[in-house]
């Protein structure tokens, strides 16, 4: 019942139309608030079982989180709560991927600590083209990477490789990015981690009628 409730809640987040209440926000401030929540989640991971075939190896440490914020970024128009949800979804996915990879090592495995790097910057044109300036936020992890066959389906609603996943987390990310006139994409290679990019124009998108 709880899982069904979570699916319904996430589907409503995915389907919710643009409310048109975008305000001027500091994207670095949104990232800082997200960082606080992600650090709490990483600490909670320490209580996971260890020293068995399915748990994490003894001495395992939760992934470290590094944040590099570009100074003096101009304010952008957007919905701070929706963007924080995007950053949470991307951050949680990265932390879980690195934790699951460590669980696969089992007892006696190498306990290399994972790392999640979050950075912001200003781009001209870029992936979205044109001369408009864009804010870009990147989530880079040292996890197991994503199979190319999986990458092309990542943002499709209800597609998931997780046993208890809803398949809506990244679909919500894509939907919110598009509501802000932006775009999200991933660069990943098996065994070498993943990098998710979110680009959002500084100009306010036109409201849907």
mmCIF file with all atom_site columns, C-alpha atoms in Angstrom:
data_model
loop_
_atom_site.group_PDB
_atom_site.id
_atom_site.type_symbol
_atom_site.label_atom_id
_atom_site.label_alt_id
_atom_site.label_comp_id
_atom_site.label_asym_id
_atom_site.label_entity_id
_atom_site.label_seq_id
_atom_site.pdbx_PDB_ins_code
_atom_site.Cartn_x
_atom_site.Cartn_y
_atom_site.Cartn_z
_atom_site.occupancy
_atom_site.B_iso_or_equiv
_atom_site.pdbx_formal_charge
_atom_site.auth_seq_id
_atom_site.auth_comp_id
_atom_site.auth_asym_id
_atom_site.auth_atom_id
_atom_site.pdbx_PDB_model_num
ATOM 1   C CA . UNK A 1 1   ? 0.000  0.000   0.000   1.00 0.00 ? 1   UNK A CA 1
ATOM 2   C CA . UNK A 1 2   ? 2.839  2.377   0.838   1.00 0.00 ? 2   UNK A CA 1
ATOM 3   C CA . UNK A 1 3   ? 4.528  1.601   -2.459  1.00 0.00 ? 3   UNK A CA 1
ATOM 4   C CA . UNK A 1 4   ? 1.302  2.224   -4.403  1.00 0.00 ? 4   UNK A CA 1
ATOM 5   C CA . UNK A 1 5   ? 0.883  5.532   -2.587  1.00 0.00 ? 5   UNK A CA 1
ATOM 6   C CA . UNK A 1 6   ? 4.433  6.487   -3.552  1.00 0.00 ? 6   UNK A CA 1
ATOM 7   C CA . UNK A 1 7   ? 3.787  5.616   -7.210  1.00 0.00 ? 7   UNK A CA 1
ATOM 8   C CA . UNK A 1 8   ? 0.598  7.691   -7.278  1.00 0.00 ? 8   UNK A CA 1
ATOM 9   C CA . UNK A 1 9   ? 2.317  10.636  -5.573  1.00 0.00 ? 9   UNK A CA 1
ATOM 10  C CA . UNK A 1 10  ? 5.236  10.551  -8.001  1.00 0.00 ? 10  UNK A CA 1
ATOM 11  C CA . UNK A 1 11  ? 2.935  10.199  -10.994 1.00 0.00 ? 11  UNK A CA 1
ATOM 12  C CA . UNK A 1 12  ? 1.055  13.324  -9.889  1.00 0.00 ? 12  UNK A CA 1
ATOM 13  C CA . UNK A 1 13  ? 4.380  15.143  -9.632  1.00 0.00 ? 13  UNK A CA 1
ATOM 14  C CA . UNK A 1 14  ? 5.198  13.964  -13.148 1.00 0.00 ? 14  UNK A CA 1
ATOM 15  C CA . UNK A 1 15  ? 1.834  15.014  -14.610 1.00 0.00 ? 15  UNK A CA 1
ATOM 16  C CA . UNK A 1 16  ? 1.419  18.321  -12.750 1.00 0.00 ? 16  UNK A CA 1
ATOM 17  C CA . UNK A 1 17  ? 1.154  21.206  -15.265 1.00 0.00 ? 17  UNK A CA 1
ATOM 18  C CA . UNK A 1 18  ? 3.281  24.354  -15.128 1.00 0.00 ? 18  UNK A CA 1
ATOM 19  C CA . UNK A 1 19  ? 1.788  26.594  -12.457 1.00 0.00 ? 19  UNK A CA 1
ATOM 20  C CA . UNK A 1 20  ? 3.302  29.802  -13.789 1.00 0.00 ? 20  UNK A CA 1
ATOM 21  C CA . UNK A 1 21  ? 4.553  30.969  -10.374 1.00 0.00 ? 21  UNK A CA 1
ATOM 22  C CA . UNK A 1 22  ? 8.231  31.118  -11.296 1.00 0.00 ? 22  UNK A CA 1
ATOM 23  C CA . UNK A 1 23  ? 10.219 33.628  -9.261  1.00 0.00 ? 23  UNK A CA 1
ATOM 24  C CA . UNK A 1 24  ? 13.777 34.913  -9.300  1.00 0.00 ? 24  UNK A CA 1
ATOM 25  C CA . UNK A 1 25  ? 15.924 32.369  -7.465  1.00 0.00 ? 25  UNK A CA 1
ATOM 26  C CA . UNK A 1 26  ? 19.579 31.766  -6.685  1.00 0.00 ? 26  UNK A CA 1
ATOM 27  C CA . UNK A 1 27  ? 20.351 28.311  -8.116  1.00 0.00 ? 27  UNK A CA 1
ATOM 28  C CA . UNK A 1 28  ? 23.384 27.996  -5.829  1.00 0.00 ? 28  UNK A CA 1
ATOM 29  C CA . UNK A 1 29  ? 21.120 28.419  -2.822  1.00 0.00 ? 29  UNK A CA 1
ATOM 30  C CA . UNK A 1 30  ? 18.863 25.619  -4.097  1.00 0.00 ? 30  UNK A CA 1
ATOM 31  C CA . UNK A 1 31  ? 21.908 23.370  -4.476  1.00 0.00 ? 31  UNK A CA 1
ATOM 32  C CA . UNK A 1 32  ? 23.116 24.198  -0.939  1.00 0.00 ? 32  UNK A CA 1
ATOM 33  C CA . UNK A 1 33  ? 19.735 23.259  0.531   1.00 0.00 ? 33  UNK A CA 1
ATOM 34  C CA . UNK A 1 34  ? 19.785 20.013  -1.442  1.00 0.00 ? 34  UNK A CA 1
ATOM 35  C CA . UNK A 1 35  ? 23.328 19.295  -0.271  1.00 0.00 ? 35  UNK A CA 1
ATOM 36  C CA . UNK A 1 36  ? 22.189 19.388  3.366   1.00 0.00 ? 36  UNK A CA 1
ATOM 37  C CA . UNK A 1 37  ? 19.531 16.739  2.710   1.00 0.00 ? 37  UNK A CA 1
ATOM 38  C CA . UNK A 1 38  ? 21.897 14.533  0.690   1.00 0.00 ? 38  UNK A CA 1
ATOM 39  C CA . UNK A 1 39  ? 24.534 14.623  3.442   1.00 0.00 ? 39  UNK A CA 1
ATOM 40  C CA . UNK A 1 40  ? 21.908 13.461  5.949   1.00 0.00 ? 40  UNK A CA 1
ATOM 41  C CA . UNK A 1 41  ? 20.945 10.613  3.636   1.00 0.00 ? 41  UNK A CA 1
ATOM 42  C CA . UNK A 1 42  ? 24.590 9.596   3.189   1.00 0.00 ? 42  UNK A CA 1
ATOM 43  C CA . UNK A 1 43  ? 25.002 9.430   6.974   1.00 0.00 ? 43  UNK A CA 1
ATOM 44  C CA . UNK A 1 44  ? 21.924 7.215   7.272   1.00 0.00 ? 44  UNK A CA 1
ATOM 45  C CA . UNK A 1 45  ? 23.553 4.753   4.880   1.00 0.00 ? 45  UNK A CA 1
ATOM 46  C CA . UNK A 1 46  ? 26.068 3.862   7.591   1.00 0.00 ? 46  UNK A CA 1
ATOM 47  C CA . UNK A 1 47  ? 23.398 1.786   9.344   1.00 0.00 ? 47  UNK A CA 1
ATOM 48  C CA . UNK A 1 48  ? 23.103 -0.642  6.391   1.00 0.00 ? 48  UNK A CA 1
ATOM 49  C CA . UNK A 1 49  ? 24.113 -4.275  7.134   1.00 0.00 ? 49  UNK A CA 1
ATOM 50  C CA . UNK A 1 50  ? 27.765 -5.226  6.632   1.00 0.00 ? 50  UNK A CA 1
ATOM 51  C CA . UNK A 1 51  ? 29.954 -8.322  6.518   1.00 0.00 ? 51  UNK A CA 1
ATOM 52  C CA . UNK A 1 52  ? 27.624 -10.629 4.617   1.00 0.00 ? 52  UNK A CA 1
ATOM 53  C CA . UNK A 1 53  ? 27.345 -11.593 0.983   1.00 0.00 ? 53  UNK A CA 1
ATOM 54  C CA . UNK A 1 54  ? 24.598 -9.051  0.317   1.00 0.00 ? 54  UNK A CA 1
ATOM 55  C CA . UNK A 1 55  ? 25.760 -6.270  2.642   1.00 0.00 ? 55  UNK A CA 1
ATOM 56  C CA . UNK A 1 56  ? 28.536 -3.766  2.254   1.00 0.00 ? 56  UNK A CA 1
ATOM 57  C CA . UNK A 1 57  ? 32.093 -4.716  3.196   1.00 0.00 ? 57  UNK A CA 1
ATOM 58  C CA . UNK A 1 58  ? 33.398 -3.884  6.671   1.00 0.00 ? 58  UNK A CA 1
ATOM 59  C CA . UNK A 1 59  ? 34.952 -0.450  6.766   1.00 0.00 ? 59  UNK A CA 1
ATOM 60  C CA . UNK A 1 60  ? 32.612 0.842   4.069   1.00 0.00 ? 60  UNK A CA 1
ATOM 61  C CA . UNK A 1 61  ? 32.022 4.580   4.195   1.00 0.00 ? 61  UNK A CA 1
ATOM 62  C CA . UNK A 1 62  ? 29.104 6.395   2.531   1.00 0.00 ? 62  UNK A CA 1
ATOM 63  C CA . UNK A 1 63  ? 30.022 8.388   -0.579  1.00 0.00 ? 63  UNK A CA 1
ATOM 64  C CA . UNK A 1 64  ? 31.572 11.779  0.048   1.00 0.00 ? 64  UNK A CA 1
ATOM 65  C CA . UNK A 1 65  ? 29.786 14.784  -1.397  1.00 0.00 ? 65  UNK A CA 1
ATOM 66  C CA . UNK A 1 66  ? 31.747 17.603  -3.006  1.00 0.00 ? 66  UNK A CA 1
ATOM 67  C CA . UNK A 1 67  ? 30.050 20.827  -4.094  1.00 0.00 ? 67  UNK A CA 1
ATOM 68  C CA . UNK A 1 68  ? 31.621 23.407  -6.411  1.00 0.00 ? 68  UNK A CA 1
ATOM 69  C CA . UNK A 1 69  ? 29.438 26.455  -7.006  1.00 0.00 ? 69  UNK A CA 1
ATOM 70  C CA . UNK A 1 70  ? 30.285 29.018  -9.652  1.00 0.00 ? 70  UNK A CA 1
ATOM 71  C CA . UNK A 1 71  ? 30.456 32.465  -7.993  1.00 0.00 ? 71  UNK A CA 1
ATOM 72  C CA . UNK A 1 72  ? 28.240 35.381  -8.956  1.00 0.00 ? 72  UNK A CA 1
ATOM 73  C CA . UNK A 1 73  ? 25.748 33.381  -10.991 1.00 0.00 ? 73  UNK A CA 1
ATOM 74  C CA . UNK A 1 74  ? 22.883 35.620  -12.138 1.00 0.00 ? 74  UNK A CA 1
ATOM 75  C CA . UNK A 1 75  ? 19.452 34.859  -10.680 1.00 0.00 ? 75  UNK A CA 1
ATOM 76  C CA . UNK A 1 76  ? 17.114 32.792  -12.835 1.00 0.00 ? 76  UNK A CA 1
ATOM 77  C CA . UNK A 1 77  ? 13.362 32.465  -12.959 1.00 0.00 ? 77  UNK A CA 1
ATOM 78  C CA . UNK A 1 78  ? 12.071 29.139  -11.760 1.00 0.00 ? 78  UNK A CA 1
ATOM 79  C CA . UNK A 1 79  ? 10.309 27.112  -9.101  1.00 0.00 ? 79  UNK A CA 1
ATOM 80  C CA . UNK A 1 80  ? 12.843 26.498  -6.314  1.00 0.00 ? 80  UNK A CA 1
ATOM 81  C CA . UNK A 1 81  ? 10.928 23.565  -4.816  1.00 0.00 ? 81  UNK A CA 1
ATOM 82  C CA . UNK A 1 82  ? 10.612 21.765  -8.142  1.00 0.00 ? 82  UNK A CA 1
ATOM 83  C CA . UNK A 1 83  ? 14.298 22.277  -8.915  1.00 0.00 ? 83  UNK A CA 1
ATOM 84  C CA . UNK A 1 84  ? 15.235 21.005  -5.474  1.00 0.00 ? 84  UNK A CA 1
ATOM 85  C CA . UNK A 1 85  ? 13.212 17.884  -6.239  1.00 0.00 ? 85  UNK A CA 1
ATOM 86  C CA . UNK A 1 86  ? 15.228 17.467  -9.449  1.00 0.00 ? 86  UNK A CA 1
ATOM 87  C CA . UNK A 1 87  ? 18.504 17.766  -7.544  1.00 0.00 ? 87  UNK A CA 1
ATOM 88  C CA . UNK A 1 88  ? 17.320 15.378  -4.840  1.00 0.00 ? 88  UNK A CA 1
ATOM 89  C CA . UNK A 1 89  ? 16.293 12.767  -7.402  1.00 0.00 ? 89  UNK A CA 1
ATOM 90  C CA . UNK A 1 90  ? 19.650 12.983  -9.175  1.00 0.00 ? 90  UNK A CA 1
ATOM 91  C CA . UNK A 1 91  ? 21.619 12.984  -5.927  1.00 0.00 ? 91  UNK A CA 1
ATOM 92  C CA . UNK A 1 92  ? 19.737 10.093  -4.361  1.00 0.00 ? 92  UNK A CA 1
ATOM 93  C CA . UNK A 1 93  ? 20.100 8.003   -7.525  1.00 0.00 ? 93  UNK A CA 1
ATOM 94  C CA . UNK A 1 94  ? 23.870 8.589   -7.486  1.00 0.00 ? 94  UNK A CA 1
ATOM 95  C CA . UNK A 1 95  ? 24.259 7.730   -3.784  1.00 0.00 ? 95  UNK A CA 1
ATOM 96  C CA . UNK A 1 96  ? 22.181 4.575   -4.134  1.00 0.00 ? 96  UNK A CA 1
ATOM 97  C CA . UNK A 1 97  ? 24.079 3.449   -7.233  1.00 0.00 ? 97  UNK A CA 1
ATOM 98  C CA . UNK A 1 98  ? 27.406 3.760   -5.420  1.00 0.00 ? 98  UNK A CA 1
ATOM 99  C CA . UNK A 1 99  ? 26.057 2.042   -2.306  1.00 0.00 ? 99  UNK A CA 1
ATOM 100 C CA . UNK A 1 100 ? 24.613 -0.833  -4.353  1.00 0.00 ? 100 UNK A CA 1
ATOM 101 C CA . UNK A 1 101 ? 27.935 -1.247  -6.141  1.00 0.00 ? 101 UNK A CA 1
ATOM 102 C CA . UNK A 1 102 ? 29.679 -1.533  -2.764  1.00 0.00 ? 102 UNK A CA 1
ATOM 103 C CA . UNK A 1 103 ? 27.120 -4.120  -1.630  1.00 0.00 ? 103 UNK A CA 1
ATOM 104 C CA . UNK A 1 104 ? 28.051 -6.260  -4.605  1.00 0.00 ? 104 UNK A CA 1
ATOM 105 C CA . UNK A 1 105 ? 31.653 -6.402  -3.396  1.00 0.00 ? 105 UNK A CA 1
ATOM 106 C CA . UNK A 1 106 ? 30.713 -8.354  -0.288  1.00 0.00 ? 106 UNK A CA 1
ATOM 107 C CA . UNK A 1 107 ? 33.093 -9.106  2.564   1.00 0.00 ? 107 UNK A CA 1
ATOM 108 C CA . UNK A 1 108 ? 36.741 -8.779  1.637   1.00 0.00 ? 108 UNK A CA 1
ATOM 109 C CA . UNK A 1 109 ? 36.026 -6.479  -1.301  1.00 0.00 ? 109 UNK A CA 1
ATOM 110 C CA . UNK A 1 110 ? 37.897 -3.265  -1.911  1.00 0.00 ? 110 UNK A CA 1
ATOM 111 C CA . UNK A 1 111 ? 36.350 -0.399  0.045   1.00 0.00 ? 111 UNK A CA 1
ATOM 112 C CA . UNK A 1 112 ? 37.133 2.508   -2.246  1.00 0.00 ? 112 UNK A CA 1
ATOM 113 C CA . UNK A 1 113 ? 34.967 5.388   -1.119  1.00 0.00 ? 113 UNK A CA 1
ATOM 114 C CA . UNK A 1 114 ? 32.496 6.707   -3.671  1.00 0.00 ? 114 UNK A CA 1
ATOM 115 C CA . UNK A 1 115 ? 32.213 10.383  -4.518  1.00 0.00 ? 115 UNK A CA 1
ATOM 116 C CA . UNK A 1 116 ? 29.358 12.573  -5.703  1.00 0.00 ? 116 UNK A CA 1
ATOM 117 C CA . UNK A 1 117 ? 30.401 15.933  -7.164  1.00 0.00 ? 117 UNK A CA 1
ATOM 118 C CA . UNK A 1 118 ? 27.793 18.654  -7.695  1.00 0.00 ? 118 UNK A CA 1
ATOM 119 C CA . UNK A 1 119 ? 28.779 21.749  -9.644  1.00 0.00 ? 119 UNK A CA 1
ATOM 120 C CA . UNK A 1 120 ? 27.111 24.795  -11.173 1.00 0.00 ? 120 UNK A CA 1
ATOM 121 C CA . UNK A 1 121 ? 28.147 27.047  -14.028 1.00 0.00 ? 121 UNK A CA 1
ATOM 122 C CA . UNK A 1 122 ? 27.010 29.491  -16.692 1.00 0.00 ? 122 UNK A CA 1
ATOM 123 C CA . UNK A 1 123 ? 26.869 28.397  -20.322 1.00 0.00 ? 123 UNK A CA 1
ATOM 124 C CA . UNK A 1 124 ? 26.307 30.274  -23.581 1.00 0.00 ? 124 UNK A CA 1
ATOM 125 C CA . UNK A 1 125 ? 24.223 28.310  -26.077 1.00 0.00 ? 125 UNK A CA 1
ATOM 126 C CA . UNK A 1 126 ? 25.466 24.852  -25.205 1.00 0.00 ? 126 UNK A CA 1
ATOM 127 C CA . UNK A 1 127 ? 23.263 21.799  -25.582 1.00 0.00 ? 127 UNK A CA 1
ATOM 128 C CA . UNK A 1 128 ? 20.176 23.941  -26.056 1.00 0.00 ? 128 UNK A CA 1
ATOM 129 C CA . UNK A 1 129 ? 21.746 26.009  -28.838 1.00 0.00 ? 129 UNK A CA 1
ATOM 130 C CA . UNK A 1 130 ? 21.202 29.673  -29.583 1.00 0.00 ? 130 UNK A CA 1
ATOM 131 C CA . UNK A 1 131 ? 22.769 32.677  -27.865 1.00 0.00 ? 131 UNK A CA 1
ATOM 132 C CA . UNK A 1 132 ? 20.729 32.476  -24.655 1.00 0.00 ? 132 UNK A CA 1
ATOM 133 C CA . UNK A 1 133 ? 22.661 32.044  -21.428 1.00 0.00 ? 133 UNK A CA 1
ATOM 134 C CA . UNK A 1 134 ? 21.957 28.889  -19.463 1.00 0.00 ? 134 UNK A CA 1
ATOM 135 C CA . UNK A 1 135 ? 22.592 27.764  -15.926 1.00 0.00 ? 135 UNK A CA 1
ATOM 136 C CA . UNK A 1 136 ? 24.071 24.265  -15.878 1.00 0.00 ? 136 UNK A CA 1
ATOM 137 C CA . UNK A 1 137 ? 24.091 21.950  -12.857 1.00 0.00 ? 137 UNK A CA 1
ATOM 138 C CA . UNK A 1 138 ? 26.082 18.719  -13.041 1.00 0.00 ? 138 UNK A CA 1
ATOM 139 C CA . UNK A 1 139 ? 25.898 15.620  -10.846 1.00 0.00 ? 139 UNK A CA 1
ATOM 140 C CA . UNK A 1 140 ? 28.974 13.414  -11.309 1.00 0.00 ? 140 UNK A CA 1
ATOM 141 C CA . UNK A 1 141 ? 29.414 10.115  -9.472  1.00 0.00 ? 141 UNK A CA 1
ATOM 142 C CA . UNK A 1 142 ? 32.043 7.386   -9.309  1.00 0.00 ? 142 UNK A CA 1
ATOM 143 C CA . UNK A 1 143 ? 29.466 4.602   -9.433  1.00 0.00 ? 143 UNK A CA 1
ATOM 144 C CA . UNK A 1 144 ? 29.266 1.568   -11.708 1.00 0.00 ? 144 UNK A CA 1
ATOM 145 C CA . UNK A 1 145 ? 28.069 3.511   -14.749 1.00 0.00 ? 145 UNK A CA 1
ATOM 146 C CA . UNK A 1 146 ? 24.998 2.855   -16.890 1.00 0.00 ? 146 UNK A CA 1
ATOM 147 C CA . UNK A 1 147 ? 24.715 0.357   -19.708 1.00 0.00 ? 147 UNK A CA 1
ATOM 148 C CA . UNK A 1 148 ? 24.198 2.111   -23.088 1.00 0.00 ? 148 UNK A CA 1
ATOM 149 C CA . UNK A 1 149 ? 21.075 0.006   -23.684 1.00 0.00 ? 149 UNK A CA 1
ATOM 150 C CA . UNK A 1 150 ? 19.616 1.370   -20.448 1.00 0.00 ? 150 UNK A CA 1
ATOM 151 C CA . UNK A 1 151 ? 20.639 4.986   -21.011 1.00 0.00 ? 151 UNK A CA 1
ATOM 152 C CA . UNK A 1 152 ? 18.246 5.502   -23.924 1.00 0.00 ? 152 UNK A CA 1
ATOM 153 C CA . UNK A 1 153 ? 15.284 4.544   -21.702 1.00 0.00 ? 153 UNK A CA 1
ATOM 154 C CA . UNK A 1 154 ? 16.277 6.316   -18.485 1.00 0.00 ? 154 UNK A CA 1
ATOM 155 C CA . UNK A 1 155 ? 13.816 9.194   -18.770 1.00 0.00 ? 155 UNK A CA 1
ATOM 156 C CA . UNK A 1 156 ? 10.840 7.117   -19.957 1.00 0.00 ? 156 UNK A CA 1
ATOM 157 C CA . UNK A 1 157 ? 8.059  6.932   -17.327 1.00 0.00 ? 157 UNK A CA 1
ATOM 158 C CA . UNK A 1 158 ? 7.873  3.614   -15.430 1.00 0.00 ? 158 UNK A CA 1
ATOM 159 C CA . UNK A 1 159 ? 11.172 2.322   -16.845 1.00 0.00 ? 159 UNK A CA 1
ATOM 160 C CA . UNK A 1 160 ? 13.361 1.087   -13.979 1.00 0.00 ? 160 UNK A CA 1
ATOM 161 C CA . UNK A 1 161 ? 16.166 -1.371  -13.290 1.00 0.00 ? 161 UNK A CA 1
ATOM 162 C CA . UNK A 1 162 ? 15.521 -1.314  -9.526  1.00 0.00 ? 162 UNK A CA 1
ATOM 163 C CA . UNK A 1 163 ? 13.581 -4.120  -7.870  1.00 0.00 ? 163 UNK A CA 1
ATOM 164 C CA . UNK A 1 164 ? 11.435 -1.655  -5.888  1.00 0.00 ? 164 UNK A CA 1
ATOM 165 C CA . UNK A 1 165 ? 11.743 1.367   -8.152  1.00 0.00 ? 165 UNK A CA 1
ATOM 166 C CA . UNK A 1 166 ? 8.766  3.218   -9.607  1.00 0.00 ? 166 UNK A CA 1
ATOM 167 C CA . UNK A 1 167 ? 10.498 4.325   -12.798 1.00 0.00 ? 167 UNK A CA 1
ATOM 168 C CA . UNK A 1 168 ? 9.269  7.890   -12.279 1.00 0.00 ? 168 UNK A CA 1
ATOM 169 C CA . UNK A 1 169 ? 12.229 9.617   -10.615 1.00 0.00 ? 169 UNK A CA 1
ATOM 170 C CA . UNK A 1 170 ? 14.118 10.529  -13.792 1.00 0.00 ? 170 UNK A CA 1
ATOM 171 C CA . UNK A 1 171 ? 10.896 11.057  -15.738 1.00 0.00 ? 171 UNK A CA 1
ATOM 172 C CA . UNK A 1 172 ? 10.016 13.731  -13.159 1.00 0.00 ? 172 UNK A CA 1
ATOM 173 C CA . UNK A 1 173 ? 13.482 15.238  -13.581 1.00 0.00 ? 173 UNK A CA 1
ATOM 174 C CA . UNK A 1 174 ? 12.945 15.499  -17.335 1.00 0.00 ? 174 UNK A CA 1
ATOM 175 C CA . UNK A 1 175 ? 9.431  16.882  -16.941 1.00 0.00 ? 175 UNK A CA 1
ATOM 176 C CA . UNK A 1 176 ? 10.500 19.624  -14.497 1.00 0.00 ? 176 UNK A CA 1
ATOM 177 C CA . UNK A 1 177 ? 13.496 20.530  -16.668 1.00 0.00 ? 177 UNK A CA 1
ATOM 178 C CA . UNK A 1 178 ? 11.208 20.948  -19.672 1.00 0.00 ? 178 UNK A CA 1
ATOM 179 C CA . UNK A 1 179 ? 8.744  23.034  -17.626 1.00 0.00 ? 179 UNK A CA 1
ATOM 180 C CA . UNK A 1 180 ? 11.637 25.422  -17.084 1.00 0.00 ? 180 UNK A CA 1
ATOM 181 C CA . UNK A 1 181 ? 12.464 25.467  -20.794 1.00 0.00 ? 181 UNK A CA 1
ATOM 182 C CA . UNK A 1 182 ? 15.511 23.305  -20.121 1.00 0.00 ? 182 UNK A CA 1
ATOM 183 C CA . UNK A 1 183 ? 16.984 19.919  -20.874 1.00 0.00 ? 183 UNK A CA 1
ATOM 184 C CA . UNK A 1 184 ? 18.588 17.035  -19.002 1.00 0.00 ? 184 UNK A CA 1
ATOM 185 C CA . UNK A 1 185 ? 20.910 14.342  -20.325 1.00 0.00 ? 185 UNK A CA 1
ATOM 186 C CA . UNK A 1 186 ? 23.451 11.801  -19.110 1.00 0.00 ? 186 UNK A CA 1
ATOM 187 C CA . UNK A 1 187 ? 26.996 10.809  -20.020 1.00 0.00 ? 187 UNK A CA 1
ATOM 188 C CA . UNK A 1 188 ? 28.013 7.440   -18.631 1.00 0.00 ? 188 UNK A CA 1
ATOM 189 C CA . UNK A 1 189 ? 30.374 4.552   -19.207 1.00 0.00 ? 189 UNK A CA 1
ATOM 190 C CA . UNK A 1 190 ? 30.313 1.193   -17.458 1.00 0.00 ? 190 UNK A CA 1
ATOM 191 C CA . UNK A 1 191 ? 32.890 1.061   -14.695 1.00 0.00 ? 191 UNK A CA 1
ATOM 192 C CA . UNK A 1 192 ? 33.598 4.795   -14.928 1.00 0.00 ? 192 UNK A CA 1
ATOM 193 C CA . UNK A 1 193 ? 30.619 6.474   -13.293 1.00 0.00 ? 193 UNK A CA 1
ATOM 194 C CA . UNK A 1 194 ? 27.947 8.811   -14.616 1.00 0.00 ? 194 UNK A CA 1
ATOM 195 C CA . UNK A 1 195 ? 27.429 12.524  -15.157 1.00 0.00 ? 195 UNK A CA 1
ATOM 196 C CA . UNK A 1 196 ? 23.956 14.055  -15.347 1.00 0.00 ? 196 UNK A CA 1
ATOM 197 C CA . UNK A 1 197 ? 23.650 17.543  -16.853 1.00 0.00 ? 197 UNK A CA 1
ATOM 198 C CA . UNK A 1 198 ? 20.748 19.917  -16.324 1.00 0.00 ? 198 UNK A CA 1
ATOM 199 C CA . UNK A 1 199 ? 20.637 23.094  -18.429 1.00 0.00 ? 199 UNK A CA 1
ATOM 200 C CA . UNK A 1 200 ? 18.007 25.758  -17.823 1.00 0.00 ? 200 UNK A CA 1
ATOM 201 C CA . UNK A 1 201 ? 17.808 29.108  -19.657 1.00 0.00 ? 201 UNK A CA 1
ATOM 202 C CA . UNK A 1 202 ? 17.979 32.301  -17.630 1.00 0.00 ? 202 UNK A CA 1
ATOM 203 C CA . UNK A 1 203 ? 14.970 33.659  -19.530 1.00 0.00 ? 203 UNK A CA 1
ATOM 204 C CA . UNK A 1 204 ? 11.578 32.670  -18.133 1.00 0.00 ? 204 UNK A CA 1
ATOM 205 C CA . UNK A 1 205 ? 9.775  30.093  -20.314 1.00 0.00 ? 205 UNK A CA 1
ATOM 206 C CA . UNK A 1 206 ? 6.404  30.995  -21.787 1.00 0.00 ? 206 UNK A CA 1
ATOM 207 C CA . UNK A 1 207 ? 3.460  29.760  -19.774 1.00 0.00 ? 207 UNK A CA 1
ATOM 208 C CA . UNK A 1 208 ? 1.372  26.950  -21.141 1.00 0.00 ? 208 UNK A CA 1
ATOM 209 C CA . UNK A 1 209 ? -2.202 27.882  -21.971 1.00 0.00 ? 209 UNK A CA 1
#
